[in-house]
Coordinates of C-alpha atoms and ligand atoms in Angstrom, one line a residue:
X165 CA -205.9 -62.6 20.7
X166 CA -202.6 -64.0 19.9
X167 CA -202.2 -67.2 17.9
X168 CA -200.2 -70.3 18.3
X169 CA -198.0 -71.1 15.3
X170 CA -197.0 -74.7 14.8
X171 CA -193.8 -76.0 13.2
X172 CA -193.6 -79.6 12.3
X173 CA -191.8 -82.1 10.1
X174 CA -193.6 -83.3 6.9
X175 CA -191.3 -86.3 6.3
X176 CA -189.9 -89.0 8.6
X177 CA -188.3 -86.7 11.1
X178 CA -184.9 -84.9 11.2
X179 CA -186.0 -82.2 8.7
X180 CA -184.1 -79.5 10.6
X181 CA -186.8 -78.5 13.1
X182 CA -184.3 -77.7 15.8
X183 CA -182.4 -75.3 13.6
X184 CA -185.5 -73.4 12.4
X185 CA -187.1 -73.2 15.9
X186 CA -183.9 -71.6 17.1
X187 CA -184.0 -69.2 14.1
X188 CA -187.6 -68.2 14.7
X189 CA -187.5 -68.2 18.5
X190 CA -186.7 -64.5 18.8
X191 CA -190.1 -63.7 17.3
X192 CA -191.8 -65.7 20.0
X193 CA -192.4 -65.3 23.7
X194 CA -193.0 -69.0 24.2
X195 CA -191.7 -72.2 22.6
X196 CA -193.5 -75.4 23.5
X197 CA -193.0 -79.1 22.8
X198 CA -196.3 -81.0 22.6
X199 CA -195.5 -84.7 21.9
X200 CA -192.7 -87.2 21.6
X201 CA -189.8 -87.3 24.1
X202 CA -186.1 -88.3 24.1
X203 CA -186.5 -90.1 20.7
X204 CA -186.2 -86.6 19.2
X205 CA -182.8 -85.2 18.5
X206 CA -182.9 -81.5 17.4
X207 CA -179.7 -80.0 16.3
X208 CA -178.8 -76.3 16.7
X209 CA -175.7 -74.6 15.4
X210 CA -174.5 -71.0 16.2
X211 CA -171.3 -69.2 17.0
X212 CA -169.3 -72.2 15.9
X213 CA -171.0 -74.5 18.4
X214 CA -173.3 -77.5 17.7
X215 CA -175.7 -78.8 20.2
X216 CA -178.4 -81.5 20.1
X217 CA -181.5 -81.2 22.3
X218 CA -183.8 -84.2 23.0
X219 CA -186.5 -83.0 25.4
X220 CA -185.7 -79.4 26.1
X221 CA -187.5 -77.1 23.6
X222 CA -185.2 -75.4 21.0
X223 CA -186.0 -71.9 22.1
X224 CA -183.7 -72.3 25.1
X225 CA -180.8 -70.4 23.7
X226 CA -182.8 -67.2 23.3
X227 CA -182.9 -65.4 26.6
X228 CA -186.4 -63.9 26.4
X229 CA -188.2 -67.1 25.4
X230 CA -190.1 -69.2 27.9
X231 CA -189.9 -72.9 27.1
X232 CA -192.6 -75.4 27.9
X233 CA -192.6 -79.2 27.9
X234 CA -196.3 -79.9 27.4
X235 CA -198.7 -82.5 28.7
X236 CA -198.5 -84.5 25.4
X237 CA -194.8 -85.2 25.9
X238 CA -193.3 -88.4 27.5
X239 CA -190.5 -87.2 29.8
X240 CA -187.4 -89.2 30.9
X241 CA -186.0 -87.5 34.1
X242 CA -182.7 -89.2 33.6
X243 CA -182.3 -87.8 30.1
X244 CA -183.6 -84.4 31.1
X245 CA -181.1 -84.1 34.0
X246 CA -178.2 -85.0 31.5
X247 CA -179.5 -82.4 29.1
X248 CA -179.9 -79.6 31.7
X249 CA -176.4 -80.4 33.1
X250 CA -175.1 -80.3 29.5
X251 CA -176.3 -76.9 28.6
X252 CA -175.2 -75.6 32.0
X253 CA -171.7 -76.8 31.4
X254 CA -171.3 -75.9 27.8
X255 CA -173.2 -72.5 27.7
X256 CA -173.5 -71.6 31.4
X257 CA -177.3 -71.5 31.2
X258 CA -179.5 -71.9 34.2
X259 CA -182.9 -73.2 33.0
X260 CA -184.7 -72.8 36.3
X261 CA -186.1 -69.5 35.1
X262 CA -187.2 -70.3 31.6
X263 CA -188.0 -74.0 31.5
X264 CA -191.6 -75.0 32.5
X265 CA -192.7 -78.6 32.7
X266 CA -196.3 -79.8 32.6
X267 CA -197.4 -81.8 35.6
X268 CA -199.5 -83.8 33.2
X269 CA -196.6 -85.0 31.0
X270 CA -196.1 -88.8 31.3
X271 CA -193.0 -90.1 33.0
X272 CA -190.7 -92.5 31.2
X273 CA -189.4 -94.9 34.0
X274 CA -186.5 -97.3 33.5
X275 CA -188.7 -100.3 32.9
X276 CA -190.3 -98.5 29.9
X277 CA -186.9 -98.6 28.3
X278 CA -186.5 -102.3 29.1
X279 CA -189.9 -103.1 27.7
X280 CA -189.1 -101.1 24.5
X281 CA -186.0 -103.3 24.1
X282 CA -188.0 -106.5 24.9
X283 CA -190.8 -105.7 22.4
X284 CA -188.3 -104.8 19.6
X285 CA -186.3 -108.0 20.2
X286 CA -189.5 -110.1 20.1
X287 CA -190.5 -108.5 16.8
X288 CA -187.3 -109.9 15.2
X289 CA -187.2 -109.0 11.5
X290 CA -190.3 -106.9 11.8
X291 CA -188.7 -104.5 14.3
X292 CA -189.7 -100.9 14.1
X293 CA -186.2 -99.6 14.5
X294 CA -187.2 -97.8 17.7
X295 CA -184.8 -95.4 19.4
X296 CA -185.3 -97.6 22.5
X297 CA -186.0 -94.6 24.7
X298 CA -189.2 -96.1 26.1
X299 CA -191.6 -94.1 24.0
X300 CA -194.0 -96.8 22.9
X301 CA -194.4 -98.5 26.3
X302 CA -194.9 -95.1 28.0
X303 CA -197.6 -94.0 25.7
X304 CA -199.1 -97.5 26.1
X305 CA -199.4 -97.0 29.8
X306 CA -200.8 -93.5 29.3
X307 CA -203.6 -94.9 27.0
X308 CA -203.9 -97.9 29.3
X309 CA -204.6 -95.5 32.2
X310 CA -201.9 -96.7 34.4
X311 CA -199.0 -94.3 33.7
X312 CA -197.2 -92.0 36.0
X313 CA -197.2 -88.3 35.5
X314 CA -194.6 -85.6 36.3
X315 CA -197.0 -84.2 39.0
X316 CA -196.9 -87.5 40.8
X317 CA -193.3 -87.0 41.8
X318 CA -194.6 -84.4 44.3
X319 CA -196.9 -87.0 45.9
X320 CA -195.8 -88.5 49.3
X321 CA -196.6 -92.0 48.0
X322 CA -194.8 -91.6 44.6
X323 CA -192.5 -94.5 45.5
X324 CA -195.5 -96.8 46.0
X325 CA -197.0 -95.7 42.7
X326 CA -193.6 -96.4 41.1
X327 CA -193.3 -99.8 42.7
X328 CA -196.8 -100.7 41.6
X329 CA -196.1 -99.9 37.9
X330 CA -192.7 -101.6 37.9
X331 CA -194.3 -104.8 39.3
X332 CA -196.6 -104.9 36.4
X333 CA -193.7 -104.3 34.0
X334 CA -191.5 -107.0 35.7
X335 CA -194.3 -109.6 35.2
X336 CA -194.0 -108.9 31.5
X337 CA -190.2 -108.7 31.4
X338 CA -189.8 -112.1 33.1
X339 CA -190.8 -113.7 29.7
X340 CA -188.0 -111.9 27.9
X341 CA -184.2 -112.2 28.2
X342 CA -183.1 -108.6 28.9
X343 CA -180.0 -107.9 31.0
X344 CA -180.1 -105.0 33.5
X345 CA -179.0 -103.8 36.9
X346 CA -182.2 -102.7 38.7
X347 CA -180.4 -101.2 41.7
X348 CA -178.4 -98.9 39.4
X349 CA -181.3 -98.0 37.2
X350 CA -183.7 -97.1 40.0
X351 CA -181.1 -95.2 42.0
X352 CA -180.3 -93.1 38.9
X353 CA -184.0 -92.5 38.3
X354 CA -184.8 -91.3 41.8
X355 CA -181.7 -89.1 41.8
X356 CA -183.0 -87.4 38.6
X357 CA -186.5 -87.1 40.0
X358 CA -185.2 -85.2 43.0
X359 CA -183.2 -83.0 40.6
X360 CA -186.2 -82.0 38.4
X361 CA -188.1 -80.9 41.5
X362 CA -186.1 -77.6 41.4
X363 CA -187.7 -76.7 38.1
X364 CA -191.1 -75.1 37.4
X365 CA -193.6 -77.9 37.4
X366 CA -196.8 -76.3 36.1
X367 CA -200.4 -76.6 35.0
X368 CA -199.2 -75.9 31.4
X369 CA -202.7 -75.7 29.9
X370 CA -203.5 -72.7 32.2
X371 CA -200.1 -71.2 31.7
X372 CA -200.2 -71.3 27.9
X373 CA -203.8 -70.1 27.7
X374 CA -202.9 -67.2 30.0
X375 CA -200.0 -66.3 27.7
X376 CA -202.4 -66.4 24.7
X377 CA -204.8 -64.1 26.6
X378 CA -202.0 -61.7 27.4
X379 CA -201.1 -61.5 23.7
X380 CA -197.9 -63.5 23.8
X381 CA -196.8 -65.3 20.7
X382 CA -196.4 -69.1 21.0
X383 CA -194.5 -71.5 18.7
X384 CA -195.3 -75.2 19.1
X385 CA -192.3 -77.3 18.2
X386 CA -193.1 -80.7 16.7
X387 CA -191.0 -83.7 17.1
X388 CA -190.6 -86.6 14.6
X389 CA -192.5 -86.1 11.4
X390 CA -196.0 -86.5 9.9
X391 CA -195.1 -89.8 8.2
X392 CA -194.2 -91.2 11.7
X393 CA -197.6 -90.1 13.1
X394 CA -199.4 -92.9 15.0
X395 CA -202.7 -92.4 12.9
X396 CA -201.4 -91.1 9.6
X397 CA -197.9 -92.5 9.3
X398 CA -196.7 -95.7 7.7
X399 CA -198.2 -97.9 10.4
X400 CA -196.9 -99.9 12.2
X401 CA -193.5 -98.3 11.3
X402 CA -194.3 -95.1 13.2
X403 CA -193.8 -93.5 16.6
X404 CA -196.6 -93.6 19.3
X405 CA -197.8 -90.0 19.2
X406 CA -199.8 -87.6 17.0
X407 CA -197.0 -85.6 15.4
X408 CA -199.4 -83.6 13.3
X409 CA -200.9 -80.1 14.0
X410 CA -203.9 -81.6 15.9
X411 CA -201.3 -83.0 18.3
X412 CA -200.4 -79.5 19.3
X413 CA -204.0 -78.9 20.5
X414 CA -204.2 -82.1 22.7
X415 CA -200.5 -81.9 23.7
X416 CA -200.8 -78.4 25.0
X417 CA -204.4 -77.8 25.8
X418 CA -204.8 -75.2 23.1
X419 CA -208.1 -74.9 21.3
X420 CA -208.1 -75.3 17.5
X421 CA -209.3 -71.7 17.0
X422 CA -206.0 -70.5 18.5
X423 CA -203.8 -72.1 15.8
X424 CA -202.3 -69.6 13.4
X425 CA -199.5 -70.4 10.9
X426 CA -198.5 -74.0 10.3
X427 CA -194.9 -74.2 9.2
X428 CA -194.3 -77.4 7.3
X429 CA -190.6 -78.2 7.2
X430 CA -189.0 -80.7 4.7
X431 CA -185.6 -81.6 3.3
X432 CA -184.9 -80.9 -0.3
X433 CA -184.7 -84.7 -0.5
X434 CA -185.9 -87.5 1.8
X435 CA -184.4 -89.5 4.7
X436 CA -185.7 -92.1 7.1
X437 CA -184.0 -93.8 10.1
X438 CA -185.4 -97.1 11.3
X439 CA -187.5 -99.6 9.4
X440 CA -190.6 -99.1 7.2
X441 CA -191.6 -98.1 3.7
X442 CA -189.6 -95.5 1.8
X443 CA -190.7 -95.4 -1.8
X444 CA -187.9 -93.1 -3.1
X445 CA -185.1 -94.7 -1.2
X446 CA -181.8 -94.9 -3.0
X447 CA -180.0 -98.2 -2.1
X448 CA -177.0 -97.3 -4.4
X449 CA -174.1 -95.1 -4.8
X450 CA -176.3 -92.0 -5.2
X451 CA -177.9 -92.7 -1.8
X452 CA -174.5 -93.2 -0.3
X453 CA -173.3 -89.9 -1.6
X454 CA -176.4 -88.1 -0.3
X455 CA -175.8 -89.6 3.2
X456 CA -172.2 -88.5 3.1
X457 CA -172.8 -85.0 1.8
X458 CA -175.8 -84.4 4.2
X459 CA -174.1 -86.0 7.1
X460 CA -177.2 -88.2 7.5
X461 CA -176.5 -90.0 10.7
X462 CA -179.1 -90.0 13.5
X463 CA -178.9 -87.2 16.1
X464 CA -180.2 -89.5 18.9
X465 CA -178.8 -92.9 18.0
X466 CA -176.0 -92.2 15.5
X467 CA -177.5 -94.7 13.0
X468 CA -177.0 -94.0 9.3
X469 CA -180.2 -92.5 7.8
X470 CA -181.6 -94.0 4.7
X471 CA -181.6 -91.4 1.8
X472 CA -183.6 -90.8 -1.3
X473 CA -185.2 -88.2 -3.7
X474 CA -188.0 -85.9 -2.7
X475 CA -191.4 -87.5 -2.6
X476 CA -194.3 -85.2 -3.6
X477 CA -197.3 -87.6 -3.0
X478 CA -196.2 -88.0 0.7
X479 CA -195.6 -84.3 1.1
X480 CA -199.0 -83.5 -0.4
X481 CA -200.5 -85.9 2.1
X482 CA -198.7 -84.3 5.1
X483 CA -199.7 -80.8 3.9
X484 CA -203.3 -81.9 3.8
X485 CA -203.4 -83.5 7.2
X486 CA -201.5 -80.6 8.9
X487 CA -203.1 -77.6 7.1
X488 CA -199.7 -76.2 6.2
X489 CA -199.7 -72.5 5.4
X490 CA -195.9 -72.0 4.7
X491 CA -193.2 -74.4 3.6
X492 CA -189.6 -74.4 4.7
X493 CA -187.1 -76.2 2.6
X494 CA -183.9 -77.4 4.3
X495 CA -180.5 -78.7 3.2
X496 CA -180.6 -77.3 -0.3
X497 CA -176.8 -77.2 -0.2
X498 CA -176.6 -81.0 0.0
X499 CA -178.1 -81.4 -3.5
X500 CA -175.3 -79.3 -5.0
X501 CA -173.3 -82.5 -5.7
X502 CA -175.9 -83.8 -8.3
X503 CA -175.9 -82.8 -11.9
X504 CA -179.5 -84.0 -12.2
X505 CA -182.2 -83.9 -9.5
X506 CA -185.1 -86.3 -9.4
X507 CA -188.5 -85.4 -8.1
X508 CA -191.1 -88.2 -7.4
X509 CA -194.4 -86.8 -8.6
X510 CA -196.5 -90.0 -8.6
X511 CA -196.4 -93.6 -7.5
X512 CA -197.0 -96.5 -9.8
X513 CA -198.8 -99.3 -8.1
X514 CA -198.5 -103.1 -8.7
X515 CA -201.8 -103.1 -10.7
X516 CA -200.3 -100.6 -13.1
X517 CA -202.2 -97.5 -12.0
X518 CA -200.5 -94.2 -11.3
X519 CA -201.5 -92.0 -8.4
X520 CA -200.3 -89.0 -6.4
X521 CA -202.2 -90.1 -3.3
X522 CA -200.7 -92.2 -0.5
X523 CA -202.0 -95.8 -0.8
X524 CA -203.4 -97.6 2.3
X525 CA -201.0 -100.5 1.6
X526 CA -197.5 -99.1 1.9
X527 CA -195.9 -102.0 3.6
X528 CA -196.8 -105.1 1.6
X529 CA -197.2 -103.6 -1.9
X530 CA -194.3 -102.5 -4.1
X531 CA -194.6 -98.9 -5.0
X532 CA -192.6 -97.6 -7.9
X533 CA -191.9 -93.9 -7.9
X534 CA -192.5 -91.9 -11.1
X535 CA -189.8 -89.3 -11.5
X536 CA -189.4 -86.0 -13.3
X537 CA -185.9 -84.6 -13.6
X538 CA -184.4 -81.2 -13.3
X539 CA -180.9 -79.9 -13.8
X540 CA -179.0 -79.4 -10.5
X541 CA -177.2 -76.2 -9.5
X542 CA -173.8 -77.9 -9.1
X543 CA -172.3 -75.0 -7.2
X544 CA -171.7 -74.4 -3.5
X545 CA -174.8 -72.6 -2.1
X546 CA -173.8 -72.8 1.6
X547 CA -174.7 -69.6 3.3
X548 CA -175.5 -67.6 0.1
X549 CA -177.9 -64.7 0.1
X550 CA -181.2 -64.5 -1.7
X551 CA -179.8 -62.6 -4.6
X552 CA -177.0 -65.2 -5.1
X553 CA -179.4 -68.1 -5.5
X554 CA -178.6 -70.0 -8.7
X555 CA -181.3 -70.2 -11.3
X556 CA -181.5 -74.0 -11.2
X557 CA -182.2 -73.8 -7.4
X558 CA -184.8 -71.2 -7.9
X559 CA -186.4 -73.3 -10.6
X560 CA -186.5 -76.3 -8.2
X561 CA -188.2 -74.2 -5.6
X562 CA -190.8 -72.8 -8.0
X563 CA -191.5 -76.3 -9.3
X564 CA -192.2 -77.6 -5.8
X565 CA -194.3 -74.6 -4.8
X566 CA -196.5 -75.1 -7.9
X567 CA -196.8 -78.9 -7.3
X568 CA -197.5 -78.5 -3.6
X569 CA -199.6 -75.3 -3.8
X570 CA -198.1 -73.7 -0.7
X571 CA -195.4 -71.0 -0.7
X572 CA -191.8 -71.9 0.3
X573 CA -190.9 -69.0 2.6
X574 CA -187.6 -70.1 4.0
X575 CA -184.7 -72.0 2.3
X576 CA -181.9 -73.3 4.4
X577 CA -178.4 -73.7 2.9
X578 CA -176.4 -74.9 5.9
X579 CA -176.7 -76.0 9.5
X580 CA -175.8 -72.7 11.1
X581 CA -178.4 -70.2 12.3
X582 CA -177.2 -67.6 9.7
X583 CA -177.4 -70.0 6.7
X584 CA -181.0 -69.2 6.2
X585 CA -182.7 -67.4 3.2
X586 CA -186.1 -65.7 3.6
X587 CA -187.9 -65.5 0.3
Ligands
LIG201 P1 -184.6 -82.2 13.6 O1 -184.8 -83.5 14.3 O2 -185.7 -82.0 12.7 O3 -184.3 -81.1 14.5 O4 -183.3 -82.4 12.7 P2 -181.9 -83.1 13.1 O5 -181.2 -82.1 14.0 O6 -182.1 -84.4 13.7 O7 -181.2 -83.3 11.7 C1 -181.0 -82.2 10.9 C2 -179.5 -82.2 10.6 O8 -179.2 -81.3 9.5 C3 -178.7 -81.6 11.7 O9 -177.4 -82.2 11.7 C4 -178.6 -80.1 11.3 O10 -177.4 -79.5 11.9 C5 -178.5 -80.2 9.8 N1 -179.0 -79.1 9.0 C6 -180.1 -78.4 9.3 N2 -180.3 -77.5 8.2 C7 -179.3 -77.8 7.3 C8 -179.0 -77.2 6.1 O11 -179.7 -76.4 5.5 N3 -177.9 -77.7 5.4 C9 -177.1 -78.7 6.0 N4 -176.1 -79.1 5.3 N5 -177.4 -79.2 7.2 C10 -178.5 -78.7 7.9
LIG202 P1 -186.8 -85.9 15.5 O1 -187.7 -85.1 16.4 C1 -186.3 -89.5 13.0 C2 -188.2 -93.2 14.4 C3 -187.4 -94.3 14.9 C4 -188.2 -95.5 14.5 C5 -189.6 -95.0 14.8 C6 -190.2 -95.3 16.2 O2 -185.4 -85.8 15.8 O3 -187.2 -85.7 14.1 P2 -189.6 -94.6 18.7 O4 -188.3 -94.4 19.4 O5 -190.4 -93.4 18.6 O6 -190.4 -95.8 19.2 O7 -189.2 -95.0 17.2 O8 -189.6 -93.6 14.7 N1 -188.0 -91.9 15.1 C7 -187.4 -90.8 14.5 N2 -186.8 -90.7 13.3 N3 -186.4 -88.4 13.9 C8 -187.0 -88.5 15.1 O9 -187.2 -87.4 15.9 C9 -187.5 -89.8 15.5 N4 -188.1 -90.2 16.6 C10 -188.4 -91.5 16.3 O10 -186.1 -94.3 14.2 O11 -188.1 -95.8 13.2
LIG203 MG1 -183.7 -85.3 14.7

């Protein structure tokens, strides 16, 4: 029987998942998102065009691939309508044939976004740095067993269900000062709900298991990254879903025995957007140059991403939790500007001990990275072939492979589909 391969970010998101899913998609019959929602921004580049997807799976530009939005996702119909209209206008694509949406995916309604804003404001200095897309409040309602699901839009009393949930939300919002125009927000929402009724709303767990039975190959596309996972990330500075491999099982209804390859994707350095611990962060000119060279600005919010050197203790942790079988290293071209490259191999804790494990206390304890240095390649590697790889880059890859004990099978040297080296 066919296997479900999983591709997920090992850092704090934005590793380049969109690009690689698009590159790998021709090998797969099905691409499926299993968690997260419009907080994701997955960038694809091909034929001189750049496009950012938020909720639509990144297999959408390959004609033969079926794309599933799984039950573990939180879906904003307003954002989805904008995205679908966007790919129609820009690429002439009609997604009614190859986009399938789980009826069990939770709906993000406009009050979820307002609550996100209210909770963040109330946190003051301790704010998470949420994308404010309503992710946390929607997952809260799911776990609190009062959420609305995509399938509910087909129910004759959907409006009553909606009014019931918004009345609960309004009773919370009255204690916060948030400005909004409810008439406008609810009209926009119901307009988008009518729009998505034209698409395939399915029992995705049956659909995907049937595909597996039929021998189809499936790629599960992660969103965010392992260090933002609700259980294993730098809590409370995390997102509200399980971003790790196990999330693909619960977010799609796929049994663990069906999981095949686990592709773990990471940048040749580290970035983080939003608040929270980041041991190797460079709050200096080097970090500034990395941001500029890597164009490190959020794909969803446009915020500058915090930048720093690669962090092996956290990568080892992510590899362990996910059961990574292959590593994919992105943005090797960005490090070309540095004569020396630093690799954090260990952390030094406040009590003086050194460890390569992720400590429980990441937020309140000062963690000092212990670095080893390697010479940089200092030559433009954008779009080079495997045989053109400079020795210093090869040495960097081999060093990481040895330290992480997993092969690096793909190296990316530019944002375009074609700027990809298979090792
Ligand atoms: P995702 O959320 O994991 O899909 O990643 P994002 O799309 O948010 O951020 C990755 C950014 O890096 C995007 O702007 C990509 O176009 C870009 N990118 C991906 N791979 C490479 C690469 O190898 N080199 C460079 N320079 N940019 C890349
Ligand atoms: P992709 O899929 C990077 C971050 C936010 C914030 C925290 C919680 O593009 O890699 P949320 O909106 O989920 O309540 O925000 O998580 N975050 C991301 N950072 N890439 C993402 O997605 C992210 N999705 C959420 O910045 O710190
Ligand atoms: Mg992103």
